[in-house]
Amino acid sequence: MGIPLDKASFLALFLETLLYGVFLTLYCLTLFVLSKKTGIQRQLLTPVATLLLCIATAHLIIDFVQGLEAFVFKANTLGADAYYSNLASPLDLASKALYITQTTLADGVVVWRCCVLNRRNHLLTIPGCIILVVNGAIGYYVVWSLSRTGPLSEVSAAASGCITAFYTITMFISVTCTISIAWHIYRTRRFMPGGLAALLPVFIVVIESGALYATSVLALLITFSTGSSGEYIMLDVIPPIVGITFCLIILQVHFHVGGNSPTEQFSEPSAVIASLFRGRGVRDVGFGMEPVAVHITQETQIDRSDMMDGKNNEPVSGVIFQL
C-alpha cells in the first residue's frame, strides 16, 4: 500500500525544510570561501550559488503556502488530498516551474564543468547545449500542459511521456558528464607521480557530487513510473539537493578533502579539481605564496699550525636553508 498523498506532501515539506537548512549553511560557508577568491571563481560561481539559493527559497515558500492552505485554511472545506490532486493550481504550477529551472541550471553547470575540463571541445559543447535546451523546453511544456487540465483531471499520456523523458534526460546528463570528467582525469593523470592514490580526492569529489544528484533523479523517475506518491517527496527535496551538491564541490576543493598532506593536495588533486571550475589559461589566485625565510650560517676552520705561521686557511662556507 502506497503512502497517502496528504502524508507524502507533509513529509516532503518537512524534508525540504531540513535540507534547505543544510543548503543555507553550506551556502554561507561557500560565500565566505568565494569572497577570498578572484577571477572566474568569484565572478561566476557566486552568482550561480546565489541563484540556486533564491530558487530553492522561492520553492520552499510556495510549498509552505500550499501546506497552510491544505492542512489549515481549507482542511474542512476541501481536504488535503483534493487540494494536492489539483495539478492545475497556480501554486503547484509555479512550484514545478521553479523545479525545472533549478534542475536546468544545475545541468548547465555540470555540462559547463565537463566542457571546461575538455578544453571547450565543440564535439562535447554543442551536443551538450542542444540536449540541455531540449530538456528545458520539454520541462516547460509539461508545465504548460498541466495548466490546461481540469482541477481533478489526471496527467495526459503525452504529458506523462514528456515527464518521463525530462527525468531520463536529466539523469543522463548528470551520469554522462560525471563519467566523462572522471575518465578525463584518469586518462591524463594516471602516469603522474603518486599514481591513482594521489588522485583519490578528485574522484571522491566528482563521483560523490554526481552520484548524489543522479540518485535523487533516479528515485524521482522510479516513483513517477510506479505511480507512487513518493514522487511529491522527491520533487520537493531535489531543489535543495542541487544547491547542496554545488556547494559541497566548492568546499571540498577549498578544504582539500581527501587525507593527503597539504603540500601533496595543493600540488596534485586540488589543482585538478580547481580546473573543473575555470577555463583554460585562468590562474587560481586563491592560494597566495607564503614568504620564505633563508638563514645563512658561515663556518671558518683555522689550522693551529697556520696560526703559528700567521696564515689562515680559506674559509669554507656552508649554507643552511630553513623553509
PDB file of C-alpha atoms in Angstrom:
ATOM      1  CA  MET A   1       0.000   0.000   0.000  1.00  0.00           C
ATOM      2  CA  GLY A   2       1.429   3.344  -1.056  1.00  0.00           C
ATOM      3  CA  ILE A   3       1.773   6.380   1.151  1.00  0.00           C
ATOM      4  CA  PRO A   4      -1.298   8.681   1.047  1.00  0.00           C
ATOM      5  CA  LEU A   5      -0.974  11.923  -0.877  1.00  0.00           C
ATOM      6  CA  ASP A   6      -1.536  14.203   2.115  1.00  0.00           C
ATOM      7  CA  LYS A   7       1.065  12.399   4.237  1.00  0.00           C
ATOM      8  CA  ALA A   8       3.544  12.374   1.348  1.00  0.00           C
ATOM      9  CA  SER A   9       3.099  16.130   0.880  1.00  0.00           C
ATOM     10  CA  PHE A  10       3.575  16.802   4.593  1.00  0.00           C
ATOM     11  CA  LEU A  11       6.693  14.619   4.710  1.00  0.00           C
ATOM     12  CA  ALA A  12       8.001  16.359   1.602  1.00  0.00           C
ATOM     13  CA  LEU A  13       7.602  19.756   3.294  1.00  0.00           C
ATOM     14  CA  PHE A  14       9.473  18.528   6.383  1.00  0.00           C
ATOM     15  CA  LEU A  15      12.381  17.033   4.403  1.00  0.00           C
ATOM     16  CA  GLU A  16      12.628  20.062   2.135  1.00  0.00           C
ATOM     17  CA  THR A  17      12.844  22.378   5.152  1.00  0.00           C
ATOM     18  CA  LEU A  18      15.544  20.183   6.688  1.00  0.00           C
ATOM     19  CA  LEU A  19      17.633  20.060   3.516  1.00  0.00           C
ATOM     20  CA  TYR A  20      17.119  23.772   2.915  1.00  0.00           C
ATOM     21  CA  GLY A  21      18.732  24.445   6.296  1.00  0.00           C
ATOM     22  CA  VAL A  22      21.712  22.345   5.245  1.00  0.00           C
ATOM     23  CA  PHE A  23      21.895  24.194   1.933  1.00  0.00           C
ATOM     24  CA  LEU A  24      21.710  27.601   3.618  1.00  0.00           C
ATOM     25  CA  THR A  25      24.566  26.696   5.974  1.00  0.00           C
ATOM     26  CA  LEU A  26      26.745  25.421   3.134  1.00  0.00           C
ATOM     27  CA  TYR A  27      25.889  28.492   1.068  1.00  0.00           C
ATOM     28  CA  CYS A  28      27.134  30.818   3.830  1.00  0.00           C
ATOM     29  CA  LEU A  29      30.402  28.864   4.046  1.00  0.00           C
ATOM     30  CA  THR A  30      30.726  28.865   0.255  1.00  0.00           C
ATOM     31  CA  LEU A  31      30.112  32.606   0.086  1.00  0.00           C
ATOM     32  CA  PHE A  32      32.832  33.165   2.681  1.00  0.00           C
ATOM     33  CA  VAL A  33      35.264  30.988   0.720  1.00  0.00           C
ATOM     34  CA  LEU A  34      34.488  32.633  -2.630  1.00  0.00           C
ATOM     35  CA  SER A  35      34.824  36.116  -1.133  1.00  0.00           C
ATOM     36  CA  LYS A  36      38.571  35.451  -0.865  1.00  0.00           C
ATOM     37  CA  LYS A  37      38.856  34.335  -4.485  1.00  0.00           C
ATOM     38  CA  THR A  38      39.331  36.403  -7.615  1.00  0.00           C
ATOM     39  CA  GLY A  39      38.690  35.866 -11.301  1.00  0.00           C
ATOM     40  CA  ILE A  40      36.172  33.380 -12.652  1.00  0.00           C
ATOM     41  CA  GLN A  41      35.831  31.562  -9.338  1.00  0.00           C
ATOM     42  CA  ARG A  42      34.242  34.638  -7.785  1.00  0.00           C
ATOM     43  CA  GLN A  43      32.568  36.198 -10.814  1.00  0.00           C
ATOM     44  CA  LEU A  44      30.742  33.066 -11.951  1.00  0.00           C
ATOM     45  CA  LEU A  45      30.339  30.706  -9.002  1.00  0.00           C
ATOM     46  CA  THR A  46      28.985  33.297  -6.571  1.00  0.00           C
ATOM     47  CA  PRO A  47      26.039  34.364  -8.789  1.00  0.00           C
ATOM     48  CA  VAL A  48      25.226  30.732  -9.604  1.00  0.00           C
ATOM     49  CA  ALA A  49      25.199  29.713  -5.933  1.00  0.00           C
ATOM     50  CA  THR A  50      23.071  32.754  -5.073  1.00  0.00           C
ATOM     51  CA  LEU A  51      20.609  31.987  -7.860  1.00  0.00           C
ATOM     52  CA  LEU A  52      20.298  28.387  -6.683  1.00  0.00           C
ATOM     53  CA  LEU A  53      19.560  29.630  -3.177  1.00  0.00           C
ATOM     54  CA  CYS A  54      16.946  32.115  -4.409  1.00  0.00           C
ATOM     55  CA  ILE A  55      15.135  29.426  -6.414  1.00  0.00           C
ATOM     56  CA  ALA A  56      15.228  26.972  -3.501  1.00  0.00           C
ATOM     57  CA  THR A  57      13.902  29.698  -1.177  1.00  0.00           C
ATOM     58  CA  ALA A  58      11.023  30.566  -3.513  1.00  0.00           C
ATOM     59  CA  HIS A  59      10.212  26.871  -3.901  1.00  0.00           C
ATOM     60  CA  LEU A  60      10.121  26.395  -0.121  1.00  0.00           C
ATOM     61  CA  ILE A  61       7.887  29.444   0.386  1.00  0.00           C
ATOM     62  CA  ILE A  62       5.389  28.146  -2.188  1.00  0.00           C
ATOM     63  CA  ASP A  63       5.337  24.736  -0.531  1.00  0.00           C
ATOM     64  CA  PHE A  64       4.729  26.345   2.864  1.00  0.00           C
ATOM     65  CA  VAL A  65       1.790  28.327   1.445  1.00  0.00           C
ATOM     66  CA  GLN A  66       0.390  25.148  -0.090  1.00  0.00           C
ATOM     67  CA  GLY A  67       0.784  23.334   3.215  1.00  0.00           C
ATOM     68  CA  LEU A  68      -1.081  26.062   5.100  1.00  0.00           C
ATOM     69  CA  GLU A  69      -3.922  26.045   2.602  1.00  0.00           C
ATOM     70  CA  ALA A  70      -4.180  22.247   2.511  1.00  0.00           C
ATOM     71  CA  PHE A  71      -3.885  21.499   6.228  1.00  0.00           C
ATOM     72  CA  VAL A  72      -5.205  24.685   7.855  1.00  0.00           C
ATOM     73  CA  PHE A  73      -7.298  27.059   5.772  1.00  0.00           C
ATOM     74  CA  LYS A  74      -9.045  24.511   3.527  1.00  0.00           C
ATOM     75  CA  ALA A  75      -8.796  21.417   5.687  1.00  0.00           C
ATOM     76  CA  ASN A  76     -12.538  21.321   6.468  1.00  0.00           C
ATOM     77  CA  THR A  77     -13.894  22.510   3.122  1.00  0.00           C
ATOM     78  CA  LEU A  78     -11.668  20.843   0.534  1.00  0.00           C
ATOM     79  CA  GLY A  79      -9.252  18.488   2.257  1.00  0.00           C
ATOM     80  CA  ALA A  80      -5.546  17.930   1.731  1.00  0.00           C
ATOM     81  CA  ASP A  81      -5.957  15.061  -0.761  1.00  0.00           C
ATOM     82  CA  ALA A  82      -8.264  17.036  -3.040  1.00  0.00           C
ATOM     83  CA  TYR A  83      -6.085  20.144  -2.719  1.00  0.00           C
ATOM     84  CA  TYR A  84      -2.869  18.406  -3.800  1.00  0.00           C
ATOM     85  CA  SER A  85      -4.714  16.494  -6.547  1.00  0.00           C
ATOM     86  CA  ASN A  86      -5.381  19.756  -8.383  1.00  0.00           C
ATOM     87  CA  LEU A  87      -2.465  19.742 -10.844  1.00  0.00           C
ATOM     88  CA  ALA A  88      -3.625  22.988 -12.450  1.00  0.00           C
ATOM     89  CA  SER A  89      -3.287  25.009  -9.243  1.00  0.00           C
ATOM     90  CA  PRO A  90      -1.252  28.206  -9.829  1.00  0.00           C
ATOM     91  CA  LEU A  91       0.930  27.493  -6.800  1.00  0.00           C
ATOM     92  CA  ASP A  92       1.574  23.929  -7.932  1.00  0.00           C
ATOM     93  CA  LEU A  93       2.467  25.110 -11.439  1.00  0.00           C
ATOM     94  CA  ALA A  94       4.816  27.740 -10.033  1.00  0.00           C
ATOM     95  CA  SER A  95       6.475  25.108  -7.841  1.00  0.00           C
ATOM     96  CA  LYS A  96       7.030  22.797 -10.806  1.00  0.00           C
ATOM     97  CA  ALA A  97       8.362  25.669 -12.934  1.00  0.00           C
ATOM     98  CA  LEU A  98      10.898  26.506 -10.223  1.00  0.00           C
ATOM     99  CA  TYR A  99      11.911  22.849 -10.027  1.00  0.00           C
ATOM    100  CA  ILE A 100      12.532  22.744 -13.779  1.00  0.00           C
ATOM    101  CA  THR A 101      14.527  25.990 -13.613  1.00  0.00           C
ATOM    102  CA  GLN A 102      16.649  24.648 -10.744  1.00  0.00           C
ATOM    103  CA  THR A 103      17.423  21.344 -12.446  1.00  0.00           C
ATOM    104  CA  THR A 104      18.130  23.009 -15.800  1.00  0.00           C
ATOM    105  CA  LEU A 105      20.560  25.404 -14.131  1.00  0.00           C
ATOM    106  CA  ALA A 106      22.251  22.518 -12.328  1.00  0.00           C
ATOM    107  CA  ASP A 107      22.535  20.529 -15.565  1.00  0.00           C
ATOM    108  CA  GLY A 108      24.014  23.599 -17.235  1.00  0.00           C
ATOM    109  CA  VAL A 109      26.709  23.809 -14.558  1.00  0.00           C
ATOM    110  CA  VAL A 110      27.505  20.112 -14.988  1.00  0.00           C
ATOM    111  CA  VAL A 111      27.786  20.489 -18.773  1.00  0.00           C
ATOM    112  CA  TRP A 112      29.962  23.576 -18.349  1.00  0.00           C
ATOM    113  CA  ARG A 113      32.317  21.741 -15.972  1.00  0.00           C
ATOM    114  CA  CYS A 114      32.653  18.914 -18.478  1.00  0.00           C
ATOM    115  CA  CYS A 115      33.352  21.291 -21.370  1.00  0.00           C
ATOM    116  CA  VAL A 116      35.914  23.308 -19.409  1.00  0.00           C
ATOM    117  CA  LEU A 117      37.830  20.202 -18.388  1.00  0.00           C
ATOM    118  CA  ASN A 118      37.887  19.048 -22.014  1.00  0.00           C
ATOM    119  CA  ARG A 119      39.164  22.474 -23.154  1.00  0.00           C
ATOM    120  CA  ARG A 120      35.852  23.528 -24.689  1.00  0.00           C
ATOM    121  CA  ASN A 121      35.785  20.733 -27.217  1.00  0.00           C
ATOM    122  CA  HIS A 122      32.985  21.532 -29.683  1.00  0.00           C
ATOM    123  CA  LEU A 123      32.166  17.844 -30.045  1.00  0.00           C
ATOM    124  CA  LEU A 124      31.038  17.956 -26.410  1.00  0.00           C
ATOM    125  CA  THR A 125      29.887  21.548 -26.053  1.00  0.00           C
ATOM    126  CA  ILE A 126      27.407  21.707 -28.936  1.00  0.00           C
ATOM    127  CA  PRO A 127      25.582  18.392 -28.232  1.00  0.00           C
ATOM    128  CA  GLY A 128      25.528  19.171 -24.517  1.00  0.00           C
ATOM    129  CA  CYS A 129      23.955  22.591 -25.062  1.00  0.00           C
ATOM    130  CA  ILE A 130      21.405  21.157 -27.516  1.00  0.00           C
ATOM    131  CA  ILE A 131      20.358  18.425 -25.078  1.00  0.00           C
ATOM    132  CA  LEU A 132      20.158  20.983 -22.281  1.00  0.00           C
ATOM    133  CA  VAL A 133      17.914  23.331 -24.276  1.00  0.00           C
ATOM    134  CA  VAL A 134      15.677  20.486 -25.458  1.00  0.00           C
ATOM    135  CA  ASN A 135      15.319  19.150 -21.927  1.00  0.00           C
ATOM    136  CA  GLY A 136      14.376  22.581 -20.592  1.00  0.00           C
ATOM    137  CA  ALA A 137      11.809  23.016 -23.375  1.00  0.00           C
ATOM    138  CA  ILE A 138      10.276  19.631 -22.511  1.00  0.00           C
ATOM    139  CA  GLY A 139      10.017  20.596 -18.866  1.00  0.00           C
ATOM    140  CA  TYR A 140       8.293  23.903 -19.515  1.00  0.00           C
ATOM    141  CA  TYR A 141       5.979  22.211 -22.000  1.00  0.00           C
ATOM    142  CA  VAL A 142       4.885  19.877 -19.212  1.00  0.00           C
ATOM    143  CA  VAL A 143       4.049  22.870 -17.023  1.00  0.00           C
ATOM    144  CA  TRP A 144       2.015  24.407 -19.843  1.00  0.00           C
ATOM    145  CA  SER A 145       0.246  21.098 -20.477  1.00  0.00           C
ATOM    146  CA  LEU A 146      -0.683  20.745 -16.788  1.00  0.00           C
ATOM    147  CA  SER A 147      -2.100  24.264 -16.777  1.00  0.00           C
ATOM    148  CA  ARG A 148      -4.613  23.166 -19.438  1.00  0.00           C
ATOM    149  CA  THR A 149      -6.002  20.291 -17.374  1.00  0.00           C
ATOM    150  CA  GLY A 150      -9.044  20.421 -15.134  1.00  0.00           C
ATOM    151  CA  PRO A 151      -8.994  20.653 -11.329  1.00  0.00           C
ATOM    152  CA  LEU A 152      -9.324  16.881 -10.775  1.00  0.00           C
ATOM    153  CA  SER A 153      -8.026  15.645 -14.115  1.00  0.00           C
ATOM    154  CA  GLU A 154      -5.167  13.170 -14.406  1.00  0.00           C
ATOM    155  CA  VAL A 155      -1.968  13.659 -16.355  1.00  0.00           C
ATOM    156  CA  SER A 156      -2.435  13.005 -20.055  1.00  0.00           C
ATOM    157  CA  ALA A 157      -0.451  10.344 -21.887  1.00  0.00           C
ATOM    158  CA  ALA A 158       1.543  12.973 -23.810  1.00  0.00           C
ATOM    159  CA  ALA A 159       2.417  14.886 -20.661  1.00  0.00           C
ATOM    160  CA  SER A 160       3.331  11.660 -18.876  1.00  0.00           C
ATOM    161  CA  GLY A 161       5.718  10.737 -21.690  1.00  0.00           C
ATOM    162  CA  CYS A 162       7.303  14.193 -21.577  1.00  0.00           C
ATOM    163  CA  ILE A 163       7.753  13.960 -17.808  1.00  0.00           C
ATOM    164  CA  THR A 164       9.482  10.593 -18.185  1.00  0.00           C
ATOM    165  CA  ALA A 165      11.690  11.996 -20.933  1.00  0.00           C
ATOM    166  CA  PHE A 166      12.608  15.023 -18.793  1.00  0.00           C
ATOM    167  CA  TYR A 167      13.642  12.896 -15.815  1.00  0.00           C
ATOM    168  CA  THR A 168      15.552  10.465 -18.040  1.00  0.00           C
ATOM    169  CA  ILE A 169      17.468  13.181 -19.897  1.00  0.00           C
ATOM    170  CA  THR A 170      18.305  14.922 -16.618  1.00  0.00           C
ATOM    171  CA  MET A 171      19.772  11.725 -15.189  1.00  0.00           C
ATOM    172  CA  PHE A 172      21.569  11.013 -18.475  1.00  0.00           C
ATOM    173  CA  ILE A 173      23.247  14.439 -18.434  1.00  0.00           C
ATOM    174  CA  SER A 174      24.406  14.014 -14.851  1.00  0.00           C
ATOM    175  CA  VAL A 175      25.745  10.476 -15.255  1.00  0.00           C
ATOM    176  CA  THR A 176      27.387  11.115 -18.642  1.00  0.00           C
ATOM    177  CA  CYS A 177      29.169  14.292 -17.571  1.00  0.00           C
ATOM    178  CA  THR A 178      30.336  12.738 -14.301  1.00  0.00           C
ATOM    179  CA  ILE A 179      31.768   9.699 -16.109  1.00  0.00           C
ATOM    180  CA  SER A 180      33.386  11.960 -18.717  1.00  0.00           C
ATOM    181  CA  ILE A 181      35.077  14.096 -16.054  1.00  0.00           C
ATOM    182  CA  ALA A 182      36.316  11.062 -14.104  1.00  0.00           C
ATOM    183  CA  TRP A 183      37.622   9.367 -17.266  1.00  0.00           C
ATOM    184  CA  HIS A 184      39.426  12.509 -18.421  1.00  0.00           C
ATOM    185  CA  ILE A 185      41.174  12.856 -15.058  1.00  0.00           C
ATOM    186  CA  TYR A 186      42.159   9.175 -15.051  1.00  0.00           C
ATOM    187  CA  ARG A 187      43.419   9.238 -18.647  1.00  0.00           C
ATOM    188  CA  THR A 188      45.538  12.378 -18.294  1.00  0.00           C
ATOM    189  CA  ARG A 189      46.904  11.902 -14.758  1.00  0.00           C
ATOM    190  CA  ARG A 190      47.387   8.166 -14.265  1.00  0.00           C
ATOM    191  CA  PHE A 191      51.129   8.210 -15.089  1.00  0.00           C
ATOM    192  CA  MET A 192      51.979  11.133 -12.817  1.00  0.00           C
ATOM    193  CA  PRO A 193      53.957  10.649  -9.569  1.00  0.00           C
ATOM    194  CA  GLY A 194      51.849   9.133  -6.843  1.00  0.00           C
ATOM    195  CA  GLY A 195      49.648   7.200  -9.222  1.00  0.00           C
ATOM    196  CA  LEU A 196      45.937   6.980  -8.776  1.00  0.00           C
ATOM    197  CA  ALA A 197      46.265   7.218  -4.986  1.00  0.00           C
ATOM    198  CA  ALA A 198      47.166  10.898  -5.303  1.00  0.00           C
ATOM    199  CA  LEU A 199      44.022  11.494  -7.351  1.00  0.00           C
ATOM    200  CA  LEU A 200      41.678   9.729  -4.949  1.00  0.00           C
ATOM    201  CA  PRO A 201      40.318  13.040  -3.552  1.00  0.00           C
ATOM    202  CA  VAL A 202      39.482  14.117  -7.120  1.00  0.00           C
ATOM    203  CA  PHE A 203      37.426  11.011  -7.786  1.00  0.00           C
ATOM    204  CA  ILE A 204      35.717  11.403  -4.413  1.00  0.00           C
ATOM    205  CA  VAL A 205      34.596  14.930  -5.265  1.00  0.00           C
ATOM    206  CA  VAL A 206      33.497  14.140  -8.821  1.00  0.00           C
ATOM    207  CA  ILE A 207      31.773  10.824  -8.195  1.00  0.00           C
ATOM    208  CA  GLU A 208      30.098  11.820  -4.925  1.00  0.00           C
ATOM    209  CA  SER A 209      28.680  15.014  -6.411  1.00  0.00           C
ATOM    210  CA  GLY A 210      27.374  13.236  -9.485  1.00  0.00           C
ATOM    211  CA  ALA A 211      26.069  10.236  -7.548  1.00  0.00           C
ATOM    212  CA  LEU A 212      24.095  12.350  -5.078  1.00  0.00           C
ATOM    213  CA  TYR A 213      22.227  14.221  -7.779  1.00  0.00           C
ATOM    214  CA  ALA A 214      21.797  11.272 -10.147  1.00  0.00           C
ATOM    215  CA  THR A 215      20.462   9.043  -7.374  1.00  0.00           C
ATOM    216  CA  SER A 216      17.859  11.645  -6.449  1.00  0.00           C
ATOM    217  CA  VAL A 217      16.685  11.927 -10.061  1.00  0.00           C
ATOM    218  CA  LEU A 218      16.635   8.126 -10.383  1.00  0.00           C
ATOM    219  CA  ALA A 219      14.425   7.866  -7.296  1.00  0.00           C
ATOM    220  CA  LEU A 220      12.125  10.506  -8.786  1.00  0.00           C
ATOM    221  CA  LEU A 221      11.910   8.595 -12.063  1.00  0.00           C
ATOM    222  CA  ILE A 222      11.115   5.306 -10.291  1.00  0.00           C
ATOM    223  CA  THR A 223       8.415   6.815  -8.089  1.00  0.00           C
ATOM    224  CA  PHE A 224       6.787   8.506 -11.081  1.00  0.00           C
ATOM    225  CA  SER A 225       6.878   5.338 -13.184  1.00  0.00           C
ATOM    226  CA  THR A 226       5.285   3.278 -10.421  1.00  0.00           C
ATOM    227  CA  GLY A 227       2.644   5.911  -9.663  1.00  0.00           C
ATOM    228  CA  SER A 228       3.820   6.314  -6.082  1.00  0.00           C
ATOM    229  CA  SER A 229       3.109   9.417  -4.021  1.00  0.00           C
ATOM    230  CA  GLY A 230       6.811   9.448  -3.198  1.00  0.00           C
ATOM    231  CA  GLU A 231       7.181  11.470  -6.386  1.00  0.00           C
ATOM    232  CA  TYR A 232       5.949  14.515  -4.481  1.00  0.00           C
ATOM    233  CA  ILE A 233       8.625  13.962  -1.853  1.00  0.00           C
ATOM    234  CA  MET A 234      11.415  13.819  -4.425  1.00  0.00           C
ATOM    235  CA  LEU A 235      10.069  16.831  -6.316  1.00  0.00           C
ATOM    236  CA  ASP A 236      10.386  18.924  -3.162  1.00  0.00           C
ATOM    237  CA  VAL A 237      13.768  17.674  -1.913  1.00  0.00           C
ATOM    238  CA  ILE A 238      15.687  17.886  -5.202  1.00  0.00           C
ATOM    239  CA  PRO A 239      15.904  21.745  -5.353  1.00  0.00           C
ATOM    240  CA  PRO A 240      17.906  21.982  -2.088  1.00  0.00           C
ATOM    241  CA  ILE A 241      19.897  18.856  -3.007  1.00  0.00           C
ATOM    242  CA  VAL A 242      21.020  20.621  -6.191  1.00  0.00           C
ATOM    243  CA  GLY A 243      22.377  23.520  -4.136  1.00  0.00           C
ATOM    244  CA  ILE A 244      23.969  21.208  -1.576  1.00  0.00           C
ATOM    245  CA  THR A 245      25.816  19.335  -4.331  1.00  0.00           C
ATOM    246  CA  PHE A 246      27.080  22.556  -5.892  1.00  0.00           C
ATOM    247  CA  CYS A 247      28.344  23.982  -2.598  1.00  0.00           C
ATOM    248  CA  LEU A 248      29.937  20.699  -1.491  1.00  0.00           C
ATOM    249  CA  ILE A 249      32.156  20.626  -4.578  1.00  0.00           C
ATOM    250  CA  ILE A 250      33.469  24.140  -3.890  1.00  0.00           C
ATOM    251  CA  LEU A 251      34.041  23.454  -0.188  1.00  0.00           C
ATOM    252  CA  GLN A 252      35.799  20.134  -0.867  1.00  0.00           C
ATOM    253  CA  VAL A 253      38.121  21.914  -3.274  1.00  0.00           C
ATOM    254  CA  HIS A 254      38.909  24.651  -0.762  1.00  0.00           C
ATOM    255  CA  PHE A 255      39.459  22.444   2.272  1.00  0.00           C
ATOM    256  CA  HIS A 256      41.311  19.701   0.333  1.00  0.00           C
ATOM    257  CA  VAL A 257      39.126  16.795   1.442  1.00  0.00           C
ATOM    258  CA  GLY A 258      40.953  13.513   0.904  1.00  0.00           C
ATOM    259  CA  GLY A 259      43.508  12.799   3.611  1.00  0.00           C
ATOM    260  CA  ASN A 260      46.813  13.721   1.933  1.00  0.00           C
ATOM    261  CA  SER A 261      49.231  16.247   3.256  1.00  0.00           C
ATOM    262  CA  PRO A 262      48.556  19.874   2.407  1.00  0.00           C
ATOM    263  CA  THR A 263      51.549  20.053   0.080  1.00  0.00           C
ATOM    264  CA  GLU A 264      50.505  16.992  -1.883  1.00  0.00           C
ATOM    265  CA  GLN A 265      46.928  18.179  -2.062  1.00  0.00           C
ATOM    266  CA  PHE A 266      47.893  21.518  -3.436  1.00  0.00           C
ATOM    267  CA  SER A 267      50.312  20.145  -5.971  1.00  0.00           C
ATOM    268  CA  GLU A 268      48.070  17.470  -7.465  1.00  0.00           C
ATOM    269  CA  PRO A 269      44.413  16.887  -6.502  1.00  0.00           C
ATOM    270  CA  SER A 270      43.347  20.421  -5.662  1.00  0.00           C
ATOM    271  CA  ALA A 271      44.844  21.741  -8.890  1.00  0.00           C
ATOM    272  CA  VAL A 272      42.916  19.134 -10.862  1.00  0.00           C
ATOM    273  CA  ILE A 273      39.661  19.815  -9.041  1.00  0.00           C
ATOM    274  CA  ALA A 274      40.038  23.561  -9.393  1.00  0.00           C
ATOM    275  CA  SER A 275      40.403  23.110 -13.139  1.00  0.00           C
ATOM    276  CA  LEU A 276      36.785  21.936 -13.171  1.00  0.00           C
ATOM    277  CA  PHE A 277      35.695  25.475 -12.350  1.00  0.00           C
ATOM    278  CA  ARG A 278      37.887  27.641 -14.525  1.00  0.00           C
ATOM    279  CA  GLY A 279      38.710  27.997 -18.174  1.00  0.00           C
ATOM    280  CA  ARG A 280      41.966  27.438 -19.936  1.00  0.00           C
ATOM    281  CA  GLY A 281      44.596  29.986 -19.049  1.00  0.00           C
ATOM    282  CA  VAL A 282      42.848  31.301 -15.931  1.00  0.00           C
ATOM    283  CA  ARG A 283      45.069  31.063 -12.920  1.00  0.00           C
ATOM    284  CA  ASP A 284      43.818  30.087  -9.500  1.00  0.00           C
ATOM    285  CA  VAL A 285      44.888  33.007  -7.403  1.00  0.00           C
ATOM    286  CA  GLY A 286      43.007  31.890  -4.346  1.00  0.00           C
ATOM    287  CA  PHE A 287      46.158  30.477  -2.793  1.00  0.00           C
ATOM    288  CA  GLY A 288      48.882  33.008  -2.124  1.00  0.00           C
ATOM    289  CA  MET A 289      52.587  32.346  -1.782  1.00  0.00           C
ATOM    290  CA  GLU A 290      53.925  32.426   1.739  1.00  0.00           C
ATOM    291  CA  PRO A 291      57.240  34.232   2.423  1.00  0.00           C
ATOM    292  CA  VAL A 292      60.303  32.010   2.781  1.00  0.00           C
ATOM    293  CA  ALA A 293      62.974  32.944   5.312  1.00  0.00           C
ATOM    294  CA  VAL A 294      66.546  31.994   4.393  1.00  0.00           C
ATOM    295  CA  HIS A 295      69.223  31.957   7.087  1.00  0.00           C
ATOM    296  CA  ILE A 296      72.866  31.587   6.011  1.00  0.00           C
ATOM    297  CA  THR A 297      75.417  30.364   8.507  1.00  0.00           C
ATOM    298  CA  GLN A 298      79.151  30.557   7.740  1.00  0.00           C
ATOM    299  CA  GLU A 299      81.760  28.327   9.346  1.00  0.00           C
ATOM    300  CA  THR A 300      85.536  29.002   9.240  1.00  0.00           C
ATOM    301  CA  GLN A 301      88.133  26.361  10.142  1.00  0.00           C
ATOM    302  CA  ILE A 302      91.614  27.558  11.161  1.00  0.00           C
ATOM    303  CA  ASP A 303      94.572  25.254  11.497  1.00  0.00           C
ATOM    304  CA  ARG A 304      96.841  25.795  14.542  1.00  0.00           C
ATOM    305  CA  SER A 305      99.989  25.270  12.541  1.00  0.00           C
ATOM    306  CA  ASP A 306      98.955  28.010  10.175  1.00  0.00           C
ATOM    307  CA  MET A 307      98.238  30.321  13.083  1.00  0.00           C
ATOM    308  CA  MET A 308     101.819  29.918  14.183  1.00  0.00           C
ATOM    309  CA  ASP A 309     102.944  30.888  10.710  1.00  0.00           C
ATOM    310  CA  GLY A 310     100.422  33.735  10.555  1.00  0.00           C
ATOM    311  CA  LYS A 311      98.458  32.065   7.802  1.00  0.00           C
ATOM    312  CA  ASN A 312      94.831  31.127   7.746  1.00  0.00           C
ATOM    313  CA  ASN A 313      93.067  28.622   5.618  1.00  0.00           C
ATOM    314  CA  GLU A 314      90.482  29.834   3.182  1.00  0.00           C
ATOM    315  CA  PRO A 315      87.106  29.943   4.855  1.00  0.00           C
ATOM    316  CA  VAL A 316      84.774  27.123   3.999  1.00  0.00           C
ATOM    317  CA  SER A 317      81.209  28.300   3.766  1.00  0.00           C
ATOM    318  CA  GLY A 318      78.164  26.150   4.374  1.00  0.00           C
ATOM    319  CA  VAL A 319      74.653  27.296   3.549  1.00  0.00           C
ATOM    320  CA  ILE A 320      71.652  26.067   5.507  1.00  0.00           C
ATOM    321  CA  PHE A 321      68.160  26.795   4.147  1.00  0.00           C
ATOM    322  CA  GLN A 322      65.312  26.854   6.563  1.00  0.00           C
ATOM    323  CA  LEU A 323      61.932  26.994   4.846  1.00  0.00           C
TER     324      LEU A 323
END
